[in-house]
PDB file of N, CA and C in Angstrom:
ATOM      1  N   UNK U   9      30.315 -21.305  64.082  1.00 48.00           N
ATOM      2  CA  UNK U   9      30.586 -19.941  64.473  1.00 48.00           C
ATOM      3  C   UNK U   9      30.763 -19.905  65.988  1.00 48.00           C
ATOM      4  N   UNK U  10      31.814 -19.206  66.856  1.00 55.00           N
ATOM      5  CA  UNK U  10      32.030 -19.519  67.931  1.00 55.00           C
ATOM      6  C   UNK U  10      31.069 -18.101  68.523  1.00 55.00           C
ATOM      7  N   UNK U  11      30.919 -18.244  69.814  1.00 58.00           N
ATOM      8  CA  UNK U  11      30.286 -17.267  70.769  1.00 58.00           C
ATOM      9  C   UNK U  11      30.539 -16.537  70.622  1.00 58.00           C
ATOM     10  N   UNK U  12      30.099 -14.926  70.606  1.00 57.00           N
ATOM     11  CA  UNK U  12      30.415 -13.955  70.494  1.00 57.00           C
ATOM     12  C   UNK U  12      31.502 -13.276  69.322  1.00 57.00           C
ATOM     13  N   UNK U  13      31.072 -13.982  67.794  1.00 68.00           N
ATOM     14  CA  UNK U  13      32.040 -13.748  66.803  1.00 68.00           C
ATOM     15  C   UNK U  13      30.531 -13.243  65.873  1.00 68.00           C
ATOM     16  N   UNK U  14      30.575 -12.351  65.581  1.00 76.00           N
ATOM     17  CA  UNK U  14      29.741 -11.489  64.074  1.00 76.00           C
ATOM     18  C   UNK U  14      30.149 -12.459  62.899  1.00 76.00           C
ATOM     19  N   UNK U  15      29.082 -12.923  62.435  1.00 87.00           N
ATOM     20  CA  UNK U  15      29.534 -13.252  60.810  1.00 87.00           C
ATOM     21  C   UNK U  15      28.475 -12.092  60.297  1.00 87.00           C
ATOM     22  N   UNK U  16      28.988 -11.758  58.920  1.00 89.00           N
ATOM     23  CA  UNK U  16      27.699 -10.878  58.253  1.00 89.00           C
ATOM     24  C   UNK U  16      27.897 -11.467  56.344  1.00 89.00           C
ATOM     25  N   UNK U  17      26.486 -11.339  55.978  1.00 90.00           N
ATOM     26  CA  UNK U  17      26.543 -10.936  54.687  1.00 90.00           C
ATOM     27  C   UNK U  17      26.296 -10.484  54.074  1.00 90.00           C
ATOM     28  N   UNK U  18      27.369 -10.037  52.430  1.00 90.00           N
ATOM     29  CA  UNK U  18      27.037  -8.655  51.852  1.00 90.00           C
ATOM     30  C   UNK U  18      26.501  -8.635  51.043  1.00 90.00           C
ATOM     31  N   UNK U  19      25.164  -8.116  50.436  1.00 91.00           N
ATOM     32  CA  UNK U  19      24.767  -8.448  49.475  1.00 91.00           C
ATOM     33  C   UNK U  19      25.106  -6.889  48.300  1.00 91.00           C
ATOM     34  N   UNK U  20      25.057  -7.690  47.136  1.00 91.00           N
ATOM     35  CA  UNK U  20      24.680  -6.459  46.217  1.00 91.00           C
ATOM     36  C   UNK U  20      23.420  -6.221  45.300  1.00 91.00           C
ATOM     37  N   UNK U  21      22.898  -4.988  45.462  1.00 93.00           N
ATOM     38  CA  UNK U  21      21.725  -5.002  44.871  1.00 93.00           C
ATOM     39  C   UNK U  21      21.518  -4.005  43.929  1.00 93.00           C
ATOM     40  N   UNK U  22      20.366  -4.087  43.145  1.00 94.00           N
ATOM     41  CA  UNK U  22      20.878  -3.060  41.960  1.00 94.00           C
ATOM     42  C   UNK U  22      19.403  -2.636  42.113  1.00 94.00           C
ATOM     43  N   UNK U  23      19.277  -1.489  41.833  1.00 94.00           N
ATOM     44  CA  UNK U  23      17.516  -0.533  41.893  1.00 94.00           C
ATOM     45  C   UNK U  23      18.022   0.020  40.361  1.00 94.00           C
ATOM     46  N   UNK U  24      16.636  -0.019  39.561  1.00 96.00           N
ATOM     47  CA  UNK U  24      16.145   0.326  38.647  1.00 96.00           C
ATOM     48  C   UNK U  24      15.330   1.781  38.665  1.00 96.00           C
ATOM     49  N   UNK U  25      15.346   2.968  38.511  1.00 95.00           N
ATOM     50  CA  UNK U  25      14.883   3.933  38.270  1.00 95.00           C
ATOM     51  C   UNK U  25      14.447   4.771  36.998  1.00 95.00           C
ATOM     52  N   UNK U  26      13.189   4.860  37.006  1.00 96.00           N
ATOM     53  CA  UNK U  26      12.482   5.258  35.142  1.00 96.00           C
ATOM     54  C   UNK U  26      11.822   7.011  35.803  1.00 96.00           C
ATOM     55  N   UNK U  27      11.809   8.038  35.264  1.00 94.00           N
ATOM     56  CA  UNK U  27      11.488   8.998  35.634  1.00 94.00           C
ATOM     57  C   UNK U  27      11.432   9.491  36.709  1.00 94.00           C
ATOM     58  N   UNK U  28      12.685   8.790  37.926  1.00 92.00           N
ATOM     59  CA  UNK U  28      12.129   9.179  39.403  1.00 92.00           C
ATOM     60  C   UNK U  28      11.499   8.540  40.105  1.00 92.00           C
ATOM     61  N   UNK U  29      11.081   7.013  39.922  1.00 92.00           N
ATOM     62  CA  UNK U  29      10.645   6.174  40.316  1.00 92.00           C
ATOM     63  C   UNK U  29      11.390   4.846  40.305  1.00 92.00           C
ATOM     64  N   UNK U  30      11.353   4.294  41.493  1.00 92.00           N
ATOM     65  CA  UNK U  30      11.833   2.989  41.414  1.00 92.00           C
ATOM     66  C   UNK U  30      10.868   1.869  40.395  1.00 92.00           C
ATOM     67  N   UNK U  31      11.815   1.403  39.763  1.00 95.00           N
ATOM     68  CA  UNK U  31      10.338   0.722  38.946  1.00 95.00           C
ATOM     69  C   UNK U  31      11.119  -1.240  39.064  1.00 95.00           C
ATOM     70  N   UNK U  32      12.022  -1.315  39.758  1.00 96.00           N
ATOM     71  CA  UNK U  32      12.805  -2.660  39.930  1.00 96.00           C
ATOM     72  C   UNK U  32      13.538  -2.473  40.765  1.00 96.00           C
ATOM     73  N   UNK U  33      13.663  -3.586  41.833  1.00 94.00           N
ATOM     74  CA  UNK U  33      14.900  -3.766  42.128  1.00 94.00           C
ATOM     75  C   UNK U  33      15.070  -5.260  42.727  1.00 94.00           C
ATOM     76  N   UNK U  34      16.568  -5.482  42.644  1.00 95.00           N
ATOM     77  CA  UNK U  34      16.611  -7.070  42.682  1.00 95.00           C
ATOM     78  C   UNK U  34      18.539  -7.180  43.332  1.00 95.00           C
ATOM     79  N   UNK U  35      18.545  -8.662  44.187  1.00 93.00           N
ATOM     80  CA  UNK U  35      19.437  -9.026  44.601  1.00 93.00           C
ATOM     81  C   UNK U  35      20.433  -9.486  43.444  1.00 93.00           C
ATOM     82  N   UNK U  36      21.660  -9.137  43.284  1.00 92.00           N
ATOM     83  CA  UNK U  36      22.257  -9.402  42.071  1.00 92.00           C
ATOM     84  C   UNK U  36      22.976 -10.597  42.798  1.00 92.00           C
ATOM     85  N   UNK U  37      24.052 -10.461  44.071  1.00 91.00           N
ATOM     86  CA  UNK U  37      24.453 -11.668  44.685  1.00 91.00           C
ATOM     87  C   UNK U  37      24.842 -11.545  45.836  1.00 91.00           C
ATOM     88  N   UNK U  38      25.341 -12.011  46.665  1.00 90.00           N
ATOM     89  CA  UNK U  38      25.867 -11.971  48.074  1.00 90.00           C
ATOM     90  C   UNK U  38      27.330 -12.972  48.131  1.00 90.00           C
ATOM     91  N   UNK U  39      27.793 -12.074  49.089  1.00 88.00           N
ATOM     92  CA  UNK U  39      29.206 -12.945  49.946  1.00 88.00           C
ATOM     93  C   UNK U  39      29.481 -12.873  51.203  1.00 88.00           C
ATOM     94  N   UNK U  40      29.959 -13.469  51.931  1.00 87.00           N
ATOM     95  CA  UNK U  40      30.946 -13.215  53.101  1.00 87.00           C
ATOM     96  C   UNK U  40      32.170 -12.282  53.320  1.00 87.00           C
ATOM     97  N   UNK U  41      32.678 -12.563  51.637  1.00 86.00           N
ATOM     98  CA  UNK U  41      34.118 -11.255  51.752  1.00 86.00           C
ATOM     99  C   UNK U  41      33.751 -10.569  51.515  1.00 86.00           C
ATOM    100  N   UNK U  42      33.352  -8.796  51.833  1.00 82.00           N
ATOM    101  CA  UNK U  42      33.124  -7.596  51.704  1.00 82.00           C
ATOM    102  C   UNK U  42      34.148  -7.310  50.517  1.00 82.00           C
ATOM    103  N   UNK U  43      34.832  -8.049  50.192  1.00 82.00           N
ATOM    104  CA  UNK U  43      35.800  -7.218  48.981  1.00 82.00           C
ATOM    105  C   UNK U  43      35.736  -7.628  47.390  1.00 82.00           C
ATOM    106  N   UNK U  44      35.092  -8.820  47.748  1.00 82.00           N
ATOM    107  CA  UNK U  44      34.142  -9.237  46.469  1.00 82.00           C
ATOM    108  C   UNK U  44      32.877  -8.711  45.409  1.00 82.00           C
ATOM    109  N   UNK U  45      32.830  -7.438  46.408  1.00 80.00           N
ATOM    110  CA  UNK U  45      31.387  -6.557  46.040  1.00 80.00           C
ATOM    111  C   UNK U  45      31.415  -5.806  44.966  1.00 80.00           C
ATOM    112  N   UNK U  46      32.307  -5.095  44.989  1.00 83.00           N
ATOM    113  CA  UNK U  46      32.699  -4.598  43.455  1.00 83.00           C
ATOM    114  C   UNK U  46      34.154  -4.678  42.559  1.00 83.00           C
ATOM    115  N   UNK U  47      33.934  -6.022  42.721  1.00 83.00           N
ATOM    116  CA  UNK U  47      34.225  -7.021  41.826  1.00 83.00           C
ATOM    117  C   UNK U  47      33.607  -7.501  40.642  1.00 83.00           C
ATOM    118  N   UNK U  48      33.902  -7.253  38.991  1.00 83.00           N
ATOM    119  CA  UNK U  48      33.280  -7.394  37.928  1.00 83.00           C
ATOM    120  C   UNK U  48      31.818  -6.229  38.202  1.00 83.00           C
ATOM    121  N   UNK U  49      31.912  -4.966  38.500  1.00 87.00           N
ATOM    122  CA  UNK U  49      31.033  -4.084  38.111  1.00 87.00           C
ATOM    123  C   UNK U  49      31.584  -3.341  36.827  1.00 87.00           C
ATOM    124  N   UNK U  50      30.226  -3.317  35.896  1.00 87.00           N
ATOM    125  CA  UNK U  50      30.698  -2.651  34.881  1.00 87.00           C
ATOM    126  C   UNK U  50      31.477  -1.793  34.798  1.00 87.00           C
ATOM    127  N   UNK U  51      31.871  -1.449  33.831  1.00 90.00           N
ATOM    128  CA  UNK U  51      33.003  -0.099  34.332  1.00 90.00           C
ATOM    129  C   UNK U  51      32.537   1.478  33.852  1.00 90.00           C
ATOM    130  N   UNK U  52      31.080   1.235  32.883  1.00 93.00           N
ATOM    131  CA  UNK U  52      30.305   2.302  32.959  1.00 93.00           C
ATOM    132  C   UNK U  52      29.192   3.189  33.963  1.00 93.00           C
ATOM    133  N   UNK U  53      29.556   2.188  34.930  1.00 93.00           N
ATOM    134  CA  UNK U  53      29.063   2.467  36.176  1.00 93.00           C
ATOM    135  C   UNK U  53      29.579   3.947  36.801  1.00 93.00           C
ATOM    136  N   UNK U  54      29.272   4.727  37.355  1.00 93.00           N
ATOM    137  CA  UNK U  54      30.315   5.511  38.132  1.00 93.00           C
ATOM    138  C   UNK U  54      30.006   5.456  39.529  1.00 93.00           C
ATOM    139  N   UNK U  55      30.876   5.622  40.225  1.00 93.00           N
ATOM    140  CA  UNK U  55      31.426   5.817  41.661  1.00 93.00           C
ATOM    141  C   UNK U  55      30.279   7.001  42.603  1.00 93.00           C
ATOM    142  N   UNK U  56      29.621   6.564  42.741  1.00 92.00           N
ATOM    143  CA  UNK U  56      28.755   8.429  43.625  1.00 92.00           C
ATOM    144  C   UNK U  56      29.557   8.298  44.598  1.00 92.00           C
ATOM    145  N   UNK U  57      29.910   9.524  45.224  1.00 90.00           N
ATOM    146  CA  UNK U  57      30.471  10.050  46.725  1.00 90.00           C
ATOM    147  C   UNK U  57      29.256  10.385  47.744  1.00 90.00           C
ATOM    148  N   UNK U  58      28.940  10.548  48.944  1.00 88.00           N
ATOM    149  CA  UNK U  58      28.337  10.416  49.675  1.00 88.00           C
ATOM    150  C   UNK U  58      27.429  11.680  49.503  1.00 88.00           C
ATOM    151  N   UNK U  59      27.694  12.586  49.055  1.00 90.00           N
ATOM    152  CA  UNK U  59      27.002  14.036  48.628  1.00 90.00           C
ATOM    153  C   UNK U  59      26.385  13.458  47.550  1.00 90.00           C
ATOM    154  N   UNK U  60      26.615  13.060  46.498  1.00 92.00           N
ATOM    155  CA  UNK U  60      25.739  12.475  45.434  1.00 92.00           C
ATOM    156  C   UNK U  60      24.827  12.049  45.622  1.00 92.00           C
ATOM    157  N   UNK U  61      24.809  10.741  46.328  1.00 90.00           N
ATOM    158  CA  UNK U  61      24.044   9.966  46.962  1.00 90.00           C
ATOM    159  C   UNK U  61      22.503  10.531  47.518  1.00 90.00           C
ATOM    160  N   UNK U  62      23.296  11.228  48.754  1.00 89.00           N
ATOM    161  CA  UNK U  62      22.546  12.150  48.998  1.00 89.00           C
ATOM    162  C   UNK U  62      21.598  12.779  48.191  1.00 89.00           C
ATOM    163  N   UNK U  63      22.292  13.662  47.446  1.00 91.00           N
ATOM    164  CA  UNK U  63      21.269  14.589  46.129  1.00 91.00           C
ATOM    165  C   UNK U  63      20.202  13.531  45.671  1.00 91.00           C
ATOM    166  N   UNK U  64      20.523  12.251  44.953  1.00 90.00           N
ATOM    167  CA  UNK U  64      20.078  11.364  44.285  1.00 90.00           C
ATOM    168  C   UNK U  64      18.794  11.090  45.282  1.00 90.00           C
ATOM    169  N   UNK U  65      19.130  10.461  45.974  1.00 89.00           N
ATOM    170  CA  UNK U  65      18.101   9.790  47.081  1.00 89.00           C
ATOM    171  C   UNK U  65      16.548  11.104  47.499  1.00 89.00           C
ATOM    172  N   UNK U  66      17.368  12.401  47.726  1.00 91.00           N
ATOM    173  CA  UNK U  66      16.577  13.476  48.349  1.00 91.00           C
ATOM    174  C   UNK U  66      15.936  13.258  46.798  1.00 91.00           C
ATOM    175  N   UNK U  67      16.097  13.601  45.788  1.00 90.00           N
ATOM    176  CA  UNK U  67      15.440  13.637  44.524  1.00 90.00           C
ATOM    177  C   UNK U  67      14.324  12.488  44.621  1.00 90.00           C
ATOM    178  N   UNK U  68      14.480  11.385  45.002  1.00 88.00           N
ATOM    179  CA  UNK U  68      13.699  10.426  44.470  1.00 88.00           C
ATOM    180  C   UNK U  68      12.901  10.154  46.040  1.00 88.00           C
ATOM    181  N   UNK U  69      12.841  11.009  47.381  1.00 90.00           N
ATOM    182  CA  UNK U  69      12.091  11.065  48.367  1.00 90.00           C
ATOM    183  C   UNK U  69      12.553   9.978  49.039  1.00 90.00           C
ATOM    184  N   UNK U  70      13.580   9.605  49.376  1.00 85.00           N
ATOM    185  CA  UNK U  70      13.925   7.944  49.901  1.00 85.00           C
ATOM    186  C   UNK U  70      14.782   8.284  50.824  1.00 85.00           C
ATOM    187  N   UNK U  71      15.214   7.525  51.891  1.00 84.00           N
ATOM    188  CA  UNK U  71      16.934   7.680  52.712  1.00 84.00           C
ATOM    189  C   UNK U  71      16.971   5.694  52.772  1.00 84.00           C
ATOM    190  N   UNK U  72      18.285   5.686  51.928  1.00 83.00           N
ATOM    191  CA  UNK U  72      18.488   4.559  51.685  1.00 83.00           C
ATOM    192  C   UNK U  72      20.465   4.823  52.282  1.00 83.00           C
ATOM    193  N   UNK U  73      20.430   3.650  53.023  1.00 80.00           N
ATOM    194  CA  UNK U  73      22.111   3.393  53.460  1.00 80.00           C
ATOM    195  C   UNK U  73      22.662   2.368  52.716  1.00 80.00           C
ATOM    196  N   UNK U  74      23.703   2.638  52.460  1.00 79.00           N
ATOM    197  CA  UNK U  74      24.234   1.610  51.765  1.00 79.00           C
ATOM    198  C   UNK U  74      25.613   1.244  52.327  1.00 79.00           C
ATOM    199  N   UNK U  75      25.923  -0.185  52.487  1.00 77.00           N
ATOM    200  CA  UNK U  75      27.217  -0.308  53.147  1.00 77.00           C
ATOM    201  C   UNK U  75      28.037  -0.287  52.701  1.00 77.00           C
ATOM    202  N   UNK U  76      28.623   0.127  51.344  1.00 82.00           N
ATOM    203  CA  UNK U  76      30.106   0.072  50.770  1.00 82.00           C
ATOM    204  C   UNK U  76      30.062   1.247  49.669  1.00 82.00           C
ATOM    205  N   UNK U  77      30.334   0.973  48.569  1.00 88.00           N
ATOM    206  CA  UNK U  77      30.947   1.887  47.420  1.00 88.00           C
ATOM    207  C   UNK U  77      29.113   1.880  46.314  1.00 88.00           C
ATOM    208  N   UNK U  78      28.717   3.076  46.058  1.00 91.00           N
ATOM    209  CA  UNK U  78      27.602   3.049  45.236  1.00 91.00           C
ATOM    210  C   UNK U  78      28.259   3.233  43.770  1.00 91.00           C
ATOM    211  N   UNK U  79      27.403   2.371  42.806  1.00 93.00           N
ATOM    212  CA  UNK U  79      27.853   2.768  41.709  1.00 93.00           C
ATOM    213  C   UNK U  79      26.428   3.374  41.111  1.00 93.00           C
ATOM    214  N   UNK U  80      26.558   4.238  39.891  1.00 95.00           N
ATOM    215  CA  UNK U  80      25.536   4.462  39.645  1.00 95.00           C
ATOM    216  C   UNK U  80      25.710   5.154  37.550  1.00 95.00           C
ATOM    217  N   UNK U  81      24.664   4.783  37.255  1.00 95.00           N
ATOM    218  CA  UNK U  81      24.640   4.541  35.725  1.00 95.00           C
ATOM    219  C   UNK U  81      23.285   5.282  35.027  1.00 95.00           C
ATOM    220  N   UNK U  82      23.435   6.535  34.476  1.00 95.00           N
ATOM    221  CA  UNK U  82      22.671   7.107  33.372  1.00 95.00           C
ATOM    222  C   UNK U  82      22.251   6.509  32.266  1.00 95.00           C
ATOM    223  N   UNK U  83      21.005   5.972  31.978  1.00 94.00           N
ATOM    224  CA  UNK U  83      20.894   5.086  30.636  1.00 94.00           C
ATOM    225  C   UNK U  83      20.452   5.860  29.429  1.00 94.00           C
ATOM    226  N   UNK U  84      19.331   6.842  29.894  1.00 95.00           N
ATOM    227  CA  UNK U  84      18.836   7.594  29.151  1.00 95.00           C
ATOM    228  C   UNK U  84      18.360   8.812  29.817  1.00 95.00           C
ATOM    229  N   UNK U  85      17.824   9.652  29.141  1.00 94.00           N
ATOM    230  CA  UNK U  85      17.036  10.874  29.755  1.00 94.00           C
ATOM    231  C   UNK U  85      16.204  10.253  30.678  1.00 94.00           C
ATOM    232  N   UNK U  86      15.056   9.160  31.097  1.00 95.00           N
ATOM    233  CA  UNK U  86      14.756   8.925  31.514  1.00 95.00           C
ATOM    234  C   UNK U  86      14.554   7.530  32.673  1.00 95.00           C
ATOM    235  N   UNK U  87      15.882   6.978  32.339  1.00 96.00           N
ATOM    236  CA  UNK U  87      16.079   5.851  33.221  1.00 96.00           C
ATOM    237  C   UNK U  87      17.698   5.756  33.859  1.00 96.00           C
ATOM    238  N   UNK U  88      17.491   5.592  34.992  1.00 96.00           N
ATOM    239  CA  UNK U  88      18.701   5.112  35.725  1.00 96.00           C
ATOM    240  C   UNK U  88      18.807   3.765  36.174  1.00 96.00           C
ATOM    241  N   UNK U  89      20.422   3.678  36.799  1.00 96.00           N
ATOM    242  CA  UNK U  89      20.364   2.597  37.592  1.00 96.00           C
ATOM    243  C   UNK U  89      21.743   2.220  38.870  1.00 96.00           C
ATOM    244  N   UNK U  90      21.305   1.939  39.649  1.00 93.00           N
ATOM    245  CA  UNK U  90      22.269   2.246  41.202  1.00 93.00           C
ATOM    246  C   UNK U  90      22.359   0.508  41.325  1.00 93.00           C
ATOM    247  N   UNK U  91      23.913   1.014  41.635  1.00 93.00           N
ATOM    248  CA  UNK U  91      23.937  -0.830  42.351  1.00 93.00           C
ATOM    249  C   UNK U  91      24.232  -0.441  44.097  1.00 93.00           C
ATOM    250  N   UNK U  92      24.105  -0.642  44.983  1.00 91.00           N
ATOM    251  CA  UNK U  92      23.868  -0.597  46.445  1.00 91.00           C
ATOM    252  C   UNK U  92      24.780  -2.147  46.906  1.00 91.00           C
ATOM    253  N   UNK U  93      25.726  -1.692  47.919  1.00 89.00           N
ATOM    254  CA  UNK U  93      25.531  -2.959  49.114  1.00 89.00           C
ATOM    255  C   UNK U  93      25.215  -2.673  50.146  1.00 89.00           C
ATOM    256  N   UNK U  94      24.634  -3.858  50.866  1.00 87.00           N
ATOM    257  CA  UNK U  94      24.295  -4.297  51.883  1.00 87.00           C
ATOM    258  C   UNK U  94      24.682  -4.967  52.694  1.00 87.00           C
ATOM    259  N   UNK U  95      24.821  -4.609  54.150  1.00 87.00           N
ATOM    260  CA  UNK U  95      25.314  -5.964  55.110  1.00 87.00           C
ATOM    261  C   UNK U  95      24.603  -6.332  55.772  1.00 87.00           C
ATOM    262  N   UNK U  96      24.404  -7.347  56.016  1.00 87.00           N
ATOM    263  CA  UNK U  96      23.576  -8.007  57.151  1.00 87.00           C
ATOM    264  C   UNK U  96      24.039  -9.104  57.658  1.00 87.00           C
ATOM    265  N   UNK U  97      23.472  -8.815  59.483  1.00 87.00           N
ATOM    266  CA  UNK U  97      24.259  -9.719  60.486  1.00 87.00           C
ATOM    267  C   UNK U  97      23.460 -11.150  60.356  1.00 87.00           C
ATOM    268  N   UNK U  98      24.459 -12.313  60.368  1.00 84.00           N
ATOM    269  CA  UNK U  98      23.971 -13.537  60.339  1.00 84.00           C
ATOM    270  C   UNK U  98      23.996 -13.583  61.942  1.00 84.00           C
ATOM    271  N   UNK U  99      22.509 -14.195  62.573  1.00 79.00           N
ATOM    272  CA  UNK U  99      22.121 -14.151  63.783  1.00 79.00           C
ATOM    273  C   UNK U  99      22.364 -16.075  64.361  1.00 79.00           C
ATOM    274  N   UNK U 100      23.198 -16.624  64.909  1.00 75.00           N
ATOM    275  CA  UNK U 100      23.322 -17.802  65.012  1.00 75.00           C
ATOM    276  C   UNK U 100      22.077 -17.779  66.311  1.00 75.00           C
ATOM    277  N   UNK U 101      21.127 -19.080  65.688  1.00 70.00           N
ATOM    278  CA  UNK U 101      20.222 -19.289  66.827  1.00 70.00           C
ATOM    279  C   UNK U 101      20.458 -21.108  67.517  1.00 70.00           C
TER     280      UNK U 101
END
């Protein structure tokens, strides 16, 4: 990596929610290409917009950022589930 060049990586992660509570959450995978991220997401997933998000998060007492496109999935009356990315800067030491 040369001087003064950012590498980052993206991870995707998925949170588990049962009545309003996080009750899981786990790294599903990571890349370097940001465009790989939602790539093979289910397709029962849906898309939240940034107002959603919002609502969702204020509901469950959290402020969570997410760096790209949220998907998010109704399972039952009482369980959800959000997939989230993430970026993070690789720090060359």
């Amino acid at each position: 990596m040369k001087e003064g060049m950012s590498m980052y990586i993206y991870q995707r992660i998925e949170i588990k929610i049962q009545k309003d509570v996080i009750v899981d959450l786990k790294m599903l995978d990571a890349f370097q290409d940001p465009y790989l991220l939602v790539e093979n997401i289910d397709e029962s997933f849906a898309n939240l917009d940034e107002m959603e998000f919002e609502q969702l998060t204020e509901r469950l007492g959290l402020k969570i950022k997410a760096a790209g496109p949220i998907f998010y999935k109704k399972l039952d009356s009482e369980n959800e589930s959000l997939i989230l990315m993430s970026k993070n800067k690789i720090i060359q030491k």
